[in-house]
């Protein structure tokens, strides 16, 4: 049996998730001072009001999705496989970055994407992956002085840079 997701199911799910997110932001904003103080708006003022508006919109979308169901398919099995072929490596990147460091994890991610999804050869993939990581390192670490998540390779490069 082919896998597919109905459009109405996706609309109801997304409206529900948006409502849940709004409720969490409202709860968090209420933990802060959310009124108008002597010097202007307090920390929870804007998030509370925006979350209330977002909650109202998400509930309206939920009611609309239930009352007026839209026929059709949101995604079929082939489309879902394509999405998850990109989503999986992105999750691996997010999990690996704290251990390998942002730059090495990004280089490996780009290398994989160039080889598997871009159809590039090894030379071009290595150039793109590690070239982009070197540019990011130069921009963030050297130019802006903003360190990103560091791993063993970045620490070694930093010791080389400070020793020189």
XYZ file of N, CA and C in Angstrom, residues 5-97:
279
model
N 0.247 11.281 2.719
C -0.328 12.081 3.793
C -1.407 12.957 3.183
N -2.602 12.885 3.762
C -3.703 13.712 3.270
C -3.463 15.168 3.649
N -3.914 16.060 2.797
C -3.702 17.489 3.022
C -4.435 17.967 4.265
N -5.656 17.494 4.487
C -6.409 17.922 5.667
C -5.706 17.490 6.947
N -5.171 16.282 6.968
C -4.454 15.806 8.157
C -3.258 16.696 8.452
N -2.538 17.116 7.414
C -1.380 17.982 7.614
C -1.806 19.365 8.098
N -2.901 19.897 7.552
C -3.365 21.218 7.985
C -3.818 21.205 9.442
N -4.524 20.156 9.833
C -4.951 20.031 11.236
C -3.740 19.873 12.145
N -2.783 19.050 11.737
C -1.583 18.829 12.545
C -0.787 20.114 12.722
N -0.560 20.836 11.632
C 0.235 22.059 11.717
C -0.469 23.143 12.527
N -1.796 23.261 12.376
C -2.544 24.240 13.184
C -2.455 23.874 14.661
N -2.525 22.587 14.972
C -2.399 22.144 16.358
C -1.014 22.407 16.926
N 0.016 22.132 16.135
C 1.385 22.405 16.586
C 1.624 23.894 16.795
N 1.078 24.711 15.909
C 1.210 26.158 16.046
C 0.490 26.646 17.304
N -0.673 26.074 17.581
C -1.409 26.433 18.805
C -0.624 26.007 20.046
N -0.039 24.824 20.011
C 0.751 24.355 21.154
C 1.973 25.241 21.374
N 2.667 25.621 20.289
C 3.811 26.519 20.391
C 3.379 27.854 20.996
N 2.254 28.374 20.535
C 1.744 29.647 21.057
C 1.450 29.537 22.552
N 0.867 28.415 22.955
C 0.549 28.221 24.376
C 1.823 28.194 25.217
N 2.876 27.563 24.714
C 4.145 27.525 25.444
C 4.722 28.928 25.581
N 4.673 29.727 24.505
C 5.184 31.098 24.563
C 4.348 31.938 25.525
N 3.033 31.754 25.514
C 2.168 32.486 26.454
C 2.543 32.120 27.883
N 2.694 30.823 28.161
C 3.067 30.381 29.501
C 4.403 30.991 29.918
N 5.380 30.960 29.034
C 6.686 31.533 29.352
C 6.631 33.025 29.560
N 5.823 33.718 28.771
C 5.699 35.170 28.907
C 5.035 35.550 30.223
N 4.103 34.716 30.672
C 3.431 34.995 31.937
C 4.359 34.765 33.132
N 5.432 34.000 32.927
C 6.423 33.801 33.981
C 7.269 35.059 34.164
N 7.315 35.884 33.131
C 8.053 37.147 33.162
C 7.069 38.280 33.444
N 7.608 39.436 33.686
C 6.747 40.614 33.794
C 6.287 40.935 32.381
N 4.983 40.950 32.169
C 4.473 41.109 30.813
C 3.636 42.367 30.635
N 3.790 43.306 31.529
C 3.028 44.548 31.418
C 3.883 45.697 30.934
N 3.421 46.880 31.235
C 4.136 48.095 30.869
C 4.707 48.676 32.144
N 6.017 48.803 32.221
C 6.662 49.313 33.421
C 6.945 50.796 33.332
N 7.692 51.307 34.287
C 8.033 52.725 34.316
C 8.893 53.138 33.120
N 9.704 52.219 32.636
C 10.615 52.556 31.537
C 10.154 51.995 30.197
N 8.975 51.429 30.127
C 8.470 50.892 28.872
C 8.021 49.454 29.028
N 7.962 48.743 27.922
C 7.470 47.360 27.988
C 8.431 46.459 28.751
N 7.855 45.555 29.525
C 8.664 44.601 30.274
C 8.988 43.396 29.392
N 9.786 42.477 29.916
C 10.365 41.394 29.118
C 9.321 40.529 28.407
N 8.191 40.281 29.020
C 7.194 39.403 28.410
C 6.107 40.117 27.637
N 6.213 41.430 27.497
C 5.141 42.226 26.886
C 4.889 41.814 25.429
N 5.889 41.933 24.585
C 5.709 41.621 23.164
C 5.497 40.135 22.904
N 6.285 39.245 23.516
C 6.032 37.823 23.257
C 4.618 37.393 23.640
N 4.080 37.922 24.743
C 2.733 37.553 25.165
C 1.701 37.979 24.132
N 1.774 39.207 23.680
C 0.786 39.705 22.726
C 0.897 38.998 21.374
N 2.119 38.772 20.924
C 2.278 38.062 19.659
C 1.799 36.612 19.758
N 2.064 35.975 20.885
C 1.642 34.583 21.058
C 0.125 34.478 21.146
N -0.525 35.453 21.762
C -1.996 35.442 21.817
C -2.561 35.573 20.408
N -1.998 36.483 19.603
C -2.444 36.625 18.214
C -2.181 35.337 17.418
N -1.021 34.751 17.607
C -0.681 33.513 16.921
C -1.608 32.377 17.337
N -1.973 32.323 18.600
C -2.908 31.315 19.078
C -4.278 31.503 18.439
N -4.739 32.743 18.358
C -6.034 33.010 17.727
C -6.022 32.587 16.256
N -4.950 32.906 15.551
C -4.851 32.528 14.139
C -4.786 31.016 13.984
N -4.004 30.353 14.824
C -3.878 28.902 14.710
C -5.199 28.201 15.024
N -5.957 28.723 15.984
C -7.265 28.134 16.283
C -8.234 28.365 15.130
N -8.186 29.545 14.505
C -9.029 29.805 13.336
C -8.669 28.857 12.192
N -7.369 28.627 11.978
C -6.938 27.684 10.941
C -7.381 26.259 11.263
N -7.335 25.899 12.526
C -7.766 24.568 12.939
C -9.255 24.373 12.676
N -10.065 25.374 13.043
C -11.509 25.294 12.797
C -11.781 25.214 11.299
N -11.088 26.014 10.510
C -11.273 26.005 9.060
C -10.891 24.654 8.468
N -9.801 24.074 8.928
C -9.351 22.785 8.392
C -10.320 21.665 8.734
N -10.983 21.767 9.889
C -11.938 20.731 10.276
C -13.276 20.946 9.579
N -13.731 22.182 9.484
C -15.039 22.478 8.876
C -15.041 22.330 7.361
N -13.999 22.783 6.718
C -13.925 22.754 5.262
C -12.731 21.913 4.830
N -12.874 20.597 4.909
C -11.733 19.742 4.571
C -11.321 19.921 3.108
N -10.022 19.984 2.901
C -9.458 20.100 1.564
C -9.080 18.699 1.112
N -9.572 18.331 -0.039
C -9.262 17.009 -0.573
C -7.895 17.052 -1.232
N -7.289 15.924 -1.319
C -6.011 15.835 -2.011
C -4.928 15.304 -1.100
N -3.793 15.101 -1.716
C -2.640 14.549 -1.014
C -1.632 15.650 -0.743
N -1.136 15.701 0.476
C -0.083 16.647 0.818
C 1.250 16.162 0.271
N 1.534 14.886 0.497
C 2.790 14.302 0.008
C 2.608 12.800 -0.150
N 3.206 12.269 -1.196
C 3.168 10.822 -1.377
C 4.490 10.214 -0.902
N 4.609 8.909 -1.034
C 5.791 8.208 -0.530
C 7.095 8.680 -1.156
N 7.088 8.921 -2.451
C 8.297 9.378 -3.134
C 8.725 10.746 -2.621
N 7.765 11.636 -2.476
C 8.084 12.979 -1.967
C 8.580 12.921 -0.533
N 7.983 12.077 0.293
C 8.425 11.946 1.683
C 9.845 11.388 1.769
N 10.173 10.419 0.907
C 11.540 9.877 0.891
C 12.548 10.959 0.523
N 12.198 11.809 -0.423
C 13.101 12.903 -0.816
C 13.311 13.876 0.335
N 12.232 14.196 1.039
C 12.346 15.113 2.178
C 13.231 14.508 3.260
N 13.000 13.240 3.584
C 13.777 12.618 4.657
C 15.215 12.328 4.236
N 15.480 12.252 2.928
C 16.864 12.085 2.497
C 17.673 13.359 2.764
N 17.010 14.476 2.933
C 17.678 15.720 3.324
C 17.569 15.960 4.829
N 16.464 15.557 5.407
C 16.240 15.776 6.838
C 17.184 14.939 7.696
N 17.407 13.692 7.319
C 18.283 12.804 8.091
C 19.700 13.351 8.245
N 20.371 13.708 7.147
C 21.712 14.276 7.290
C 21.738 15.593 8.063
N 20.661 16.363 7.986
C 20.603 17.613 8.744
C 20.547 17.329 10.248
N 19.819 16.299 10.633
C 19.774 15.894 12.047
C 21.151 15.410 12.492
N 21.820 14.640 11.631
C 23.173 14.167 11.953
C 24.111 15.363 12.131
N 23.987 16.374 11.284
C 24.799 17.589 11.415
C 24.558 18.244 12.776
N 23.301 18.386 13.153
C 22.980 19.033 14.428
C 23.502 18.237 15.618
N 23.455 16.920 15.527
C 23.942 16.080 16.622
C 25.472 16.054 16.649
N 26.115 16.047 15.484
C 27.573 15.929 15.416
C 28.302 17.233 15.716
N 27.672 18.374 15.467
C 28.355 19.666 15.614
C 28.939 19.894 17.013
